[in-house]
Amino acid sequence: MDGGLLPMVDESHPALICLDVTMKQSALRTKRLKLWAAVLQAAILCLSASSGTGARTVAGVLALPQAAGATTTVGTAAQVTRFEESAARLMVEGDWFGMDSATAGVELSGGLAVYSRVNGSTATFGFRGTGVKWIGLPCETCGIAEVYVDGAYADTIDTFGPGRPGPPATMFAISDLPAGSHTLTIQVAGRWSSSSSGADVFVDAFDVEGLITGTNAPVTRIEEHDLAVTYTGTWWLVMRPDVSGGTCLKGQDPGSRVTFSFNGTGVSFIGFRAEVTGILRIYLDGVYAGDFDTYAPIHLPQQLIYSVANLPAGPHVLTIEVTGNYNRLSCCAWIAIDAFDVISRPPSSGGGGRRKRLL
């Protein structure tokens, strides 16, 4: 982004990652093998659409909507919820390929896994809970991965195992995290132990302990990478120390959308105002709420762009759309998505939702 707000992606800069999800939502719910082949190849600067299984991305970030079919089991210690690698919000960077159960020769969780052997390729899973397990595949050509939790180094994992490959297994687990939003990042090391003959690292699924789906707190901050947030269109991930959680997403293509599903009585959208930002459109529960100009003569991070309160208690959907328009003082139509604040207080007596338009 011009002016230093959210600069255009430089492939050599690790803090700037490109995201492009161009598939229609209906396609995301059909034929899971084709999903990874098509969606991974839709990543910007990467590939055109394909129906094959050898999906690949280069310097891309992939965001997949949370599937309704996530399964939950109750253990002795904490509730565990299974998320498939294509069901949860998984962001990948580098070269990744898809593999189904028939190709693997073993029954994969959900019938599909992804893998990479390229040094530096990463897969990042965002979740809200108190613990997480990475389910991978041990194999004779499997190598070493480094694991990071919330951006901090956690462990180095050797995923080698006899077989071509062996059945899915837990590669890494962590528990007793503070209840809230976290990220688990798996980075391919590009090397392997003396027992192995390759550097492959597989991602098959994730088990989340103590999944947080609601809270009794008056206001809960939800980051833009949370499982409850889904994206369509073209978006760019940017890391900045002055935004909520250290990251935000930007987009300027007309029609690109962000959908945030929440349960509460109100919500606030936290964005970014600058001399290069434009006009966005908001819908609440499918009803047009207005167009909002995010222009400012200087950079203003963590800005309240839209807020609504006194909604009926229950599930709601906030949708933000890039219009591609901007006022005469701005130069560009960029929109930044930083965070959402969910209000869970009981609604006051006296009316429906109160919308506050902040220009």
CSV table of C-alpha atoms in Angstrom, one decimal:
chain,number,residue,atom,x,y,z
A,1,MET,CA,0.0,0.0,0.0
A,2,ASP,CA,1.3,3.4,-0.9
A,3,GLY,CA,2.4,5.8,1.8
A,4,GLY,CA,3.7,3.2,4.1
A,5,LEU,CA,0.4,2.0,5.5
A,6,LEU,CA,0.3,-1.5,4.1
A,7,PRO,CA,3.0,-1.7,1.5
A,8,MET,CA,2.7,-3.8,-1.6
A,9,VAL,CA,4.0,-7.3,-1.2
A,10,ASP,CA,7.7,-7.9,-1.7
A,11,GLU,CA,8.3,-11.6,-2.1
A,12,SER,CA,11.7,-11.3,-0.3
A,13,HIS,CA,10.0,-9.7,2.7
A,14,PRO,CA,8.8,-12.3,5.2
A,15,ALA,CA,6.3,-9.9,6.9
A,16,LEU,CA,4.3,-9.4,3.7
A,17,ILE,CA,2.4,-12.4,2.4
A,18,CYS,CA,-0.1,-12.6,-0.4
A,19,LEU,CA,-3.5,-14.1,0.0
A,20,ASP,CA,-5.8,-14.9,-2.9
A,21,VAL,CA,-9.0,-17.0,-2.5
A,22,THR,CA,-10.9,-16.8,-5.7
A,23,MET,CA,-13.1,-19.9,-5.5
A,24,LYS,CA,-16.8,-19.6,-5.0
A,25,GLN,CA,-18.2,-20.7,-1.6
A,26,SER,CA,-20.1,-23.6,-3.2
A,27,ALA,CA,-16.8,-25.0,-4.5
A,28,LEU,CA,-15.3,-25.0,-1.1
A,29,ARG,CA,-18.0,-27.4,0.1
A,30,THR,CA,-17.6,-30.0,-2.7
A,31,LYS,CA,-15.0,-32.6,-3.6
A,32,ARG,CA,-12.4,-32.0,-1.0
A,33,LEU,CA,-9.5,-33.4,-3.1
A,34,LYS,CA,-10.3,-30.8,-5.9
A,35,LEU,CA,-10.6,-28.1,-3.2
A,36,TRP,CA,-7.0,-28.1,-2.3
A,37,ALA,CA,-5.9,-28.4,-5.9
A,38,ALA,CA,-8.0,-25.5,-7.0
A,39,VAL,CA,-7.7,-23.2,-4.0
A,40,LEU,CA,-4.0,-23.6,-3.4
A,41,GLN,CA,-3.4,-22.9,-7.1
A,42,ALA,CA,-5.6,-19.8,-6.9
A,43,ALA,CA,-3.1,-18.2,-4.5
A,44,ILE,CA,-1.9,-14.9,-6.1
A,45,LEU,CA,1.5,-15.0,-7.9
A,46,CYS,CA,1.1,-18.8,-8.1
A,47,LEU,CA,-0.9,-20.9,-10.4
A,48,SER,CA,-4.1,-21.0,-12.5
A,49,ALA,CA,-7.0,-23.3,-11.6
A,50,SER,CA,-6.5,-27.1,-11.9
A,51,SER,CA,-8.4,-30.2,-11.0
A,52,GLY,CA,-5.3,-32.3,-10.2
A,53,THR,CA,-4.1,-33.4,-6.8
A,54,GLY,CA,-0.6,-31.8,-7.0
A,55,ALA,CA,-1.7,-28.4,-5.7
A,56,ARG,CA,1.1,-25.8,-5.3
A,57,THR,CA,1.6,-22.3,-4.0
A,58,VAL,CA,4.5,-19.9,-4.1
A,59,ALA,CA,4.8,-17.1,-1.6
A,60,GLY,CA,1.0,-17.4,-1.0
A,61,VAL,CA,-1.3,-17.5,1.9
A,62,LEU,CA,-4.5,-19.5,1.9
A,63,ALA,CA,-7.5,-18.9,4.1
A,64,LEU,CA,-10.2,-21.6,4.1
A,65,PRO,CA,-13.6,-21.1,5.7
A,66,GLN,CA,-14.4,-23.2,8.8
A,67,ALA,CA,-16.4,-26.3,7.8
A,68,ALA,CA,-19.6,-27.0,9.6
A,69,GLY,CA,-18.5,-30.6,9.9
A,70,ALA,CA,-15.8,-30.2,12.6
A,71,THR,CA,-16.1,-33.2,15.0
A,72,THR,CA,-16.0,-33.0,18.7
A,73,THR,CA,-15.0,-35.7,21.2
A,74,VAL,CA,-15.0,-35.4,25.0
A,75,GLY,CA,-11.9,-36.7,26.8
A,76,THR,CA,-11.1,-37.0,30.4
A,77,ALA,CA,-9.3,-33.7,30.7
A,78,ALA,CA,-10.8,-31.3,28.2
A,79,GLN,CA,-13.1,-31.2,25.2
A,80,VAL,CA,-11.2,-31.9,22.0
A,81,THR,CA,-12.4,-30.6,18.6
A,82,ARG,CA,-11.0,-32.0,15.3
A,83,PHE,CA,-10.3,-29.6,12.4
A,84,GLU,CA,-9.3,-30.9,9.1
A,85,GLU,CA,-6.5,-29.2,7.2
A,86,SER,CA,-9.1,-27.9,4.8
A,87,ALA,CA,-11.8,-27.3,7.3
A,88,ALA,CA,-10.0,-24.9,9.6
A,89,ARG,CA,-8.5,-21.6,8.8
A,90,LEU,CA,-5.2,-22.7,7.5
A,91,MET,CA,-2.7,-20.3,6.0
A,92,VAL,CA,0.2,-21.7,3.9
A,93,GLU,CA,3.3,-20.2,2.5
A,94,GLY,CA,5.6,-21.9,0.1
A,95,ASP,CA,5.1,-25.1,-1.9
A,96,TRP,CA,2.4,-27.4,-0.7
A,97,PHE,CA,0.8,-30.5,-2.4
A,98,GLY,CA,-2.4,-32.4,-1.8
A,99,MET,CA,-2.7,-36.2,-1.1
A,100,ASP,CA,-5.7,-38.4,-0.6
A,101,SER,CA,-6.1,-41.6,1.3
A,102,ALA,CA,-5.8,-43.8,-1.8
A,103,THR,CA,-2.5,-42.2,-2.9
A,104,ALA,CA,-1.1,-42.3,0.7
A,105,GLY,CA,-2.1,-45.9,1.2
A,106,VAL,CA,-3.5,-45.2,4.6
A,107,GLU,CA,-6.8,-43.7,5.9
A,108,LEU,CA,-6.2,-40.0,6.3
A,109,SER,CA,-8.3,-37.9,8.7
A,110,GLY,CA,-11.1,-36.5,6.5
A,111,GLY,CA,-9.6,-38.3,3.5
A,112,LEU,CA,-7.0,-35.7,2.6
A,113,ALA,CA,-3.6,-34.3,3.8
A,114,VAL,CA,-1.1,-31.7,2.5
A,115,TYR,CA,2.6,-31.9,2.5
A,116,SER,CA,5.7,-30.0,1.6
A,117,ARG,CA,9.5,-30.7,1.4
A,118,VAL,CA,10.7,-27.2,0.6
A,119,ASN,CA,12.8,-25.5,3.2
A,120,GLY,CA,10.9,-22.5,4.8
A,121,SER,CA,7.4,-23.5,3.7
A,122,THR,CA,5.0,-22.9,6.5
A,123,ALA,CA,1.4,-23.9,7.5
A,124,THR,CA,-0.2,-21.7,10.2
A,125,PHE,CA,-3.4,-22.8,12.0
A,126,GLY,CA,-5.3,-20.2,14.0
A,127,PHE,CA,-7.6,-21.4,16.8
A,128,ARG,CA,-9.2,-20.2,20.1
A,129,GLY,CA,-8.7,-22.6,23.0
A,130,THR,CA,-6.3,-23.9,25.6
A,131,GLY,CA,-4.3,-26.4,23.6
A,132,VAL,CA,-3.7,-27.9,20.2
A,133,LYS,CA,-2.3,-31.1,18.6
A,134,TRP,CA,-0.8,-31.3,15.1
A,135,ILE,CA,-1.8,-34.6,13.4
A,136,GLY,CA,0.7,-35.6,10.7
A,137,LEU,CA,2.0,-38.6,8.9
A,138,PRO,CA,5.3,-40.4,9.8
A,139,CYS,CA,7.0,-41.9,6.8
A,140,GLU,CA,10.3,-43.2,5.5
A,141,THR,CA,10.7,-40.0,3.4
A,142,CYS,CA,9.6,-37.6,6.1
A,143,GLY,CA,11.8,-35.0,7.5
A,144,ILE,CA,12.2,-32.4,10.2
A,145,ALA,CA,9.9,-29.5,11.0
A,146,GLU,CA,10.2,-26.6,13.4
A,147,VAL,CA,7.1,-25.7,15.4
A,148,TYR,CA,6.1,-22.2,16.6
A,149,VAL,CA,3.3,-21.2,19.0
A,150,ASP,CA,2.1,-17.7,18.8
A,151,GLY,CA,5.2,-16.8,16.9
A,152,ALA,CA,7.6,-18.2,19.5
A,153,TYR,CA,9.8,-21.3,18.8
A,154,ALA,CA,8.4,-24.3,20.6
A,155,ASP,CA,10.1,-27.5,19.3
A,156,THR,CA,11.9,-29.3,16.5
A,157,ILE,CA,10.1,-32.4,15.3
A,158,ASP,CA,11.5,-35.4,13.4
A,159,THR,CA,8.5,-36.8,11.5
A,160,PHE,CA,10.3,-39.9,10.2
A,161,GLY,CA,8.6,-43.3,10.6
A,162,PRO,CA,8.8,-46.7,9.0
A,163,GLY,CA,6.3,-47.3,6.2
A,164,ARG,CA,5.0,-45.5,3.1
A,165,PRO,CA,3.6,-43.8,5.1
A,166,GLY,CA,2.4,-44.9,8.6
A,167,PRO,CA,-1.1,-44.0,9.9
A,168,PRO,CA,-1.7,-40.4,11.1
A,169,ALA,CA,-0.2,-39.6,14.4
A,170,THR,CA,0.3,-36.7,16.8
A,171,MET,CA,3.5,-34.9,15.8
A,172,PHE,CA,3.3,-32.1,18.4
A,173,ALA,CA,1.0,-31.2,21.2
A,174,ILE,CA,0.7,-28.3,23.7
A,175,SER,CA,-1.8,-27.7,26.4
A,176,ASP,CA,-2.5,-25.3,29.3
A,177,LEU,CA,-2.3,-22.2,27.1
A,178,PRO,CA,-4.1,-19.1,28.2
A,179,ALA,CA,-7.7,-19.3,27.0
A,180,GLY,CA,-8.0,-17.2,23.9
A,181,SER,CA,-6.7,-16.9,20.3
A,182,HIS,CA,-3.5,-18.6,19.3
A,183,THR,CA,-1.5,-19.7,16.3
A,184,LEU,CA,0.4,-22.9,15.6
A,185,THR,CA,3.0,-22.7,12.8
A,186,ILE,CA,4.7,-25.7,11.2
A,187,GLN,CA,7.8,-24.8,9.2
A,188,VAL,CA,9.5,-27.3,6.9
A,189,ALA,CA,13.2,-27.4,7.7
A,190,GLY,CA,14.3,-28.9,4.4
A,191,ARG,CA,16.4,-31.6,6.1
A,192,TRP,CA,16.0,-35.1,7.5
A,193,SER,CA,17.6,-37.5,9.9
A,194,SER,CA,20.0,-40.3,9.0
A,195,SER,CA,17.1,-42.8,9.1
A,196,SER,CA,15.0,-41.0,6.5
A,197,SER,CA,15.5,-40.4,2.8
A,198,GLY,CA,13.5,-37.2,2.4
A,199,ALA,CA,12.3,-33.9,3.9
A,200,ASP,CA,8.5,-34.3,3.5
A,201,VAL,CA,6.3,-32.9,6.2
A,202,PHE,CA,2.6,-33.8,6.3
A,203,VAL,CA,-0.3,-31.8,7.8
A,204,ASP,CA,-3.4,-34.0,8.2
A,205,ALA,CA,-5.5,-32.4,10.9
A,206,PHE,CA,-5.5,-30.4,14.2
A,207,ASP,CA,-7.2,-31.2,17.5
A,208,VAL,CA,-8.1,-28.2,19.6
A,209,GLU,CA,-8.5,-28.5,23.4
A,210,GLY,CA,-11.0,-26.3,25.2
A,211,LEU,CA,-12.3,-24.7,22.0
A,212,ILE,CA,-13.7,-21.3,22.8
A,213,THR,CA,-16.9,-20.5,21.0
A,214,GLY,CA,-18.3,-17.9,23.3
A,215,THR,CA,-17.6,-16.0,26.5
A,216,ASN,CA,-19.3,-14.3,29.4
A,217,ALA,CA,-17.1,-11.3,29.3
A,218,PRO,CA,-18.8,-8.0,28.3
A,219,VAL,CA,-16.5,-7.5,25.3
A,220,THR,CA,-14.3,-10.0,23.5
A,221,ARG,CA,-11.6,-9.1,21.0
A,222,ILE,CA,-11.5,-11.4,18.0
A,223,GLU,CA,-8.5,-11.1,15.7
A,224,GLU,CA,-8.8,-11.1,11.9
A,225,HIS,CA,-7.2,-14.6,11.6
A,226,ASP,CA,-9.8,-16.2,13.9
A,227,LEU,CA,-11.8,-19.2,12.7
A,228,ALA,CA,-15.0,-17.2,12.8
A,229,VAL,CA,-13.7,-14.9,10.0
A,230,THR,CA,-13.7,-16.0,6.4
A,231,TYR,CA,-12.6,-14.3,3.2
A,232,THR,CA,-13.4,-14.2,-0.5
A,233,GLY,CA,-11.5,-12.3,-3.1
A,234,THR,CA,-7.9,-11.1,-2.9
A,235,TRP,CA,-6.4,-10.1,0.4
A,236,TRP,CA,-2.8,-9.4,1.6
A,237,LEU,CA,-1.5,-10.2,5.1
A,238,VAL,CA,0.6,-7.6,6.7
A,239,MET,CA,2.5,-7.6,10.0
A,240,ARG,CA,2.7,-4.2,11.9
A,241,PRO,CA,3.6,-3.6,15.5
A,242,ASP,CA,0.9,-0.9,15.9
A,243,VAL,CA,-2.2,-3.0,14.9
A,244,SER,CA,-4.2,-5.4,17.1
A,245,GLY,CA,-2.4,-8.7,17.5
A,246,GLY,CA,0.5,-7.6,15.2
A,247,THR,CA,-1.3,-8.4,11.9
A,248,CYS,CA,-4.0,-7.2,9.7
A,249,LEU,CA,-5.3,-7.9,6.2
A,250,LYS,CA,-5.7,-5.4,3.3
A,251,GLY,CA,-7.7,-5.5,0.1
A,252,GLN,CA,-8.6,-3.2,-2.7
A,253,ASP,CA,-10.4,-5.4,-5.3
A,254,PRO,CA,-14.1,-4.5,-5.6
A,255,GLY,CA,-16.3,-7.3,-4.4
A,256,SER,CA,-13.7,-8.8,-2.0
A,257,ARG,CA,-15.5,-9.7,1.2
A,258,VAL,CA,-14.9,-10.5,4.9
A,259,THR,CA,-17.6,-12.4,6.8
A,260,PHE,CA,-17.5,-12.5,10.6
A,261,SER,CA,-19.9,-14.8,12.4
A,262,PHE,CA,-20.5,-14.0,16.1
A,263,ASN,CA,-22.8,-14.7,19.0
A,264,GLY,CA,-23.7,-11.7,21.1
A,265,THR,CA,-25.7,-8.4,21.3
A,266,GLY,CA,-23.3,-6.1,19.5
A,267,VAL,CA,-20.1,-5.9,17.5
A,268,SER,CA,-17.4,-3.3,16.6
A,269,PHE,CA,-15.2,-3.5,13.5
A,270,ILE,CA,-11.6,-2.3,14.1
A,271,GLY,CA,-9.8,-1.1,10.9
A,272,PHE,CA,-7.1,1.3,9.8
A,273,ARG,CA,-7.5,4.9,8.6
A,274,ALA,CA,-4.9,6.5,6.3
A,275,GLU,CA,-4.3,8.7,3.3
A,276,VAL,CA,-4.5,5.6,1.0
A,277,THR,CA,-7.6,3.9,2.4
A,278,GLY,CA,-11.0,4.0,0.7
A,279,ILE,CA,-14.7,3.3,1.2
A,280,LEU,CA,-16.1,0.0,2.4
A,281,ARG,CA,-19.6,-1.4,2.5
A,282,ILE,CA,-21.1,-3.2,5.5
A,283,TYR,CA,-24.0,-5.6,5.8
A,284,LEU,CA,-25.4,-6.9,9.1
A,285,ASP,CA,-27.3,-10.1,9.0
A,286,GLY,CA,-27.6,-9.6,5.2
A,287,VAL,CA,-29.1,-6.2,5.5
A,288,TYR,CA,-27.2,-3.2,4.0
A,289,ALA,CA,-25.9,-1.0,6.9
A,290,GLY,CA,-24.1,1.7,4.9
A,291,ASP,CA,-20.9,2.8,3.1
A,292,PHE,CA,-18.0,4.0,5.4
A,293,ASP,CA,-15.1,6.2,4.4
A,294,THR,CA,-11.9,5.1,6.1
A,295,TYR,CA,-9.7,8.0,4.7
A,296,ALA,CA,-7.5,10.0,7.2
A,297,PRO,CA,-4.7,12.5,6.4
A,298,ILE,CA,-2.3,10.5,8.6
A,299,HIS,CA,-1.9,6.8,9.5
A,300,LEU,CA,-4.3,5.9,12.3
A,301,PRO,CA,-4.1,2.2,13.4
A,302,GLN,CA,-6.8,0.4,15.4
A,303,GLN,CA,-9.6,2.7,14.5
A,304,LEU,CA,-13.3,2.0,15.2
A,305,ILE,CA,-14.9,2.0,11.8
A,306,TYR,CA,-18.4,0.6,12.6
A,307,SER,CA,-20.3,-0.4,15.7
A,308,VAL,CA,-23.7,-1.7,16.5
A,309,ALA,CA,-25.3,-2.6,19.9
A,310,ASN,CA,-28.6,-3.7,21.4
A,311,LEU,CA,-29.0,-6.6,18.9
A,312,PRO,CA,-31.2,-9.5,19.9
A,313,ALA,CA,-29.0,-12.0,21.8
A,314,GLY,CA,-27.9,-14.8,19.5
A,315,PRO,CA,-25.9,-15.5,16.3
A,316,HIS,CA,-25.3,-12.7,13.8
A,317,VAL,CA,-23.2,-12.1,10.7
A,318,LEU,CA,-21.2,-9.0,9.9
A,319,THR,CA,-20.0,-8.6,6.2
A,320,ILE,CA,-17.5,-6.1,5.0
A,321,GLU,CA,-17.1,-5.5,1.3
A,322,VAL,CA,-14.4,-3.6,-0.7
A,323,THR,CA,-16.2,-1.1,-3.0
A,324,GLY,CA,-13.1,0.0,-4.9
A,325,ASN,CA,-14.2,3.6,-4.3
A,326,TYR,CA,-12.4,6.4,-2.4
A,327,ASN,CA,-13.0,10.1,-1.8
A,328,ARG,CA,-11.2,12.9,-3.6
A,329,LEU,CA,-8.7,13.4,-0.8
A,330,SER,CA,-7.5,9.8,-0.9
A,331,CYS,CA,-5.4,8.2,-3.6
A,332,CYS,CA,-6.5,4.6,-3.3
A,333,ALA,CA,-9.3,2.2,-2.3
A,334,TRP,CA,-7.4,0.0,0.2
A,335,ILE,CA,-9.4,-1.4,3.1
A,336,ALA,CA,-7.7,-2.9,6.2
A,337,ILE,CA,-9.3,-5.6,8.5
A,338,ASP,CA,-7.7,-5.6,11.9
A,339,ALA,CA,-10.1,-7.1,14.6
A,340,PHE,CA,-13.6,-7.3,15.9
A,341,ASP,CA,-15.0,-6.6,19.4
A,342,VAL,CA,-18.0,-8.7,20.3
A,343,ILE,CA,-20.4,-7.4,22.9
A,344,SER,CA,-22.1,-10.1,25.0
A,345,ARG,CA,-24.0,-8.0,27.5
A,346,PRO,CA,-27.8,-8.7,27.7
A,347,PRO,CA,-29.6,-6.2,25.4
A,348,SER,CA,-31.1,-3.2,27.0
A,349,SER,CA,-34.9,-2.9,27.0
A,350,GLY,CA,-36.0,-0.5,24.4
A,351,GLY,CA,-35.6,-1.3,20.9
A,352,GLY,CA,-33.7,-3.0,18.2
A,353,GLY,CA,-30.1,-2.7,17.1
A,354,ARG,CA,-28.4,0.7,17.4
A,355,ARG,CA,-26.0,1.3,14.6
A,356,LYS,CA,-23.3,3.9,14.9
A,357,ARG,CA,-21.7,5.2,11.8
A,358,LEU,CA,-18.2,6.5,12.2
A,359,LEU,CA,-16.7,8.5,9.4
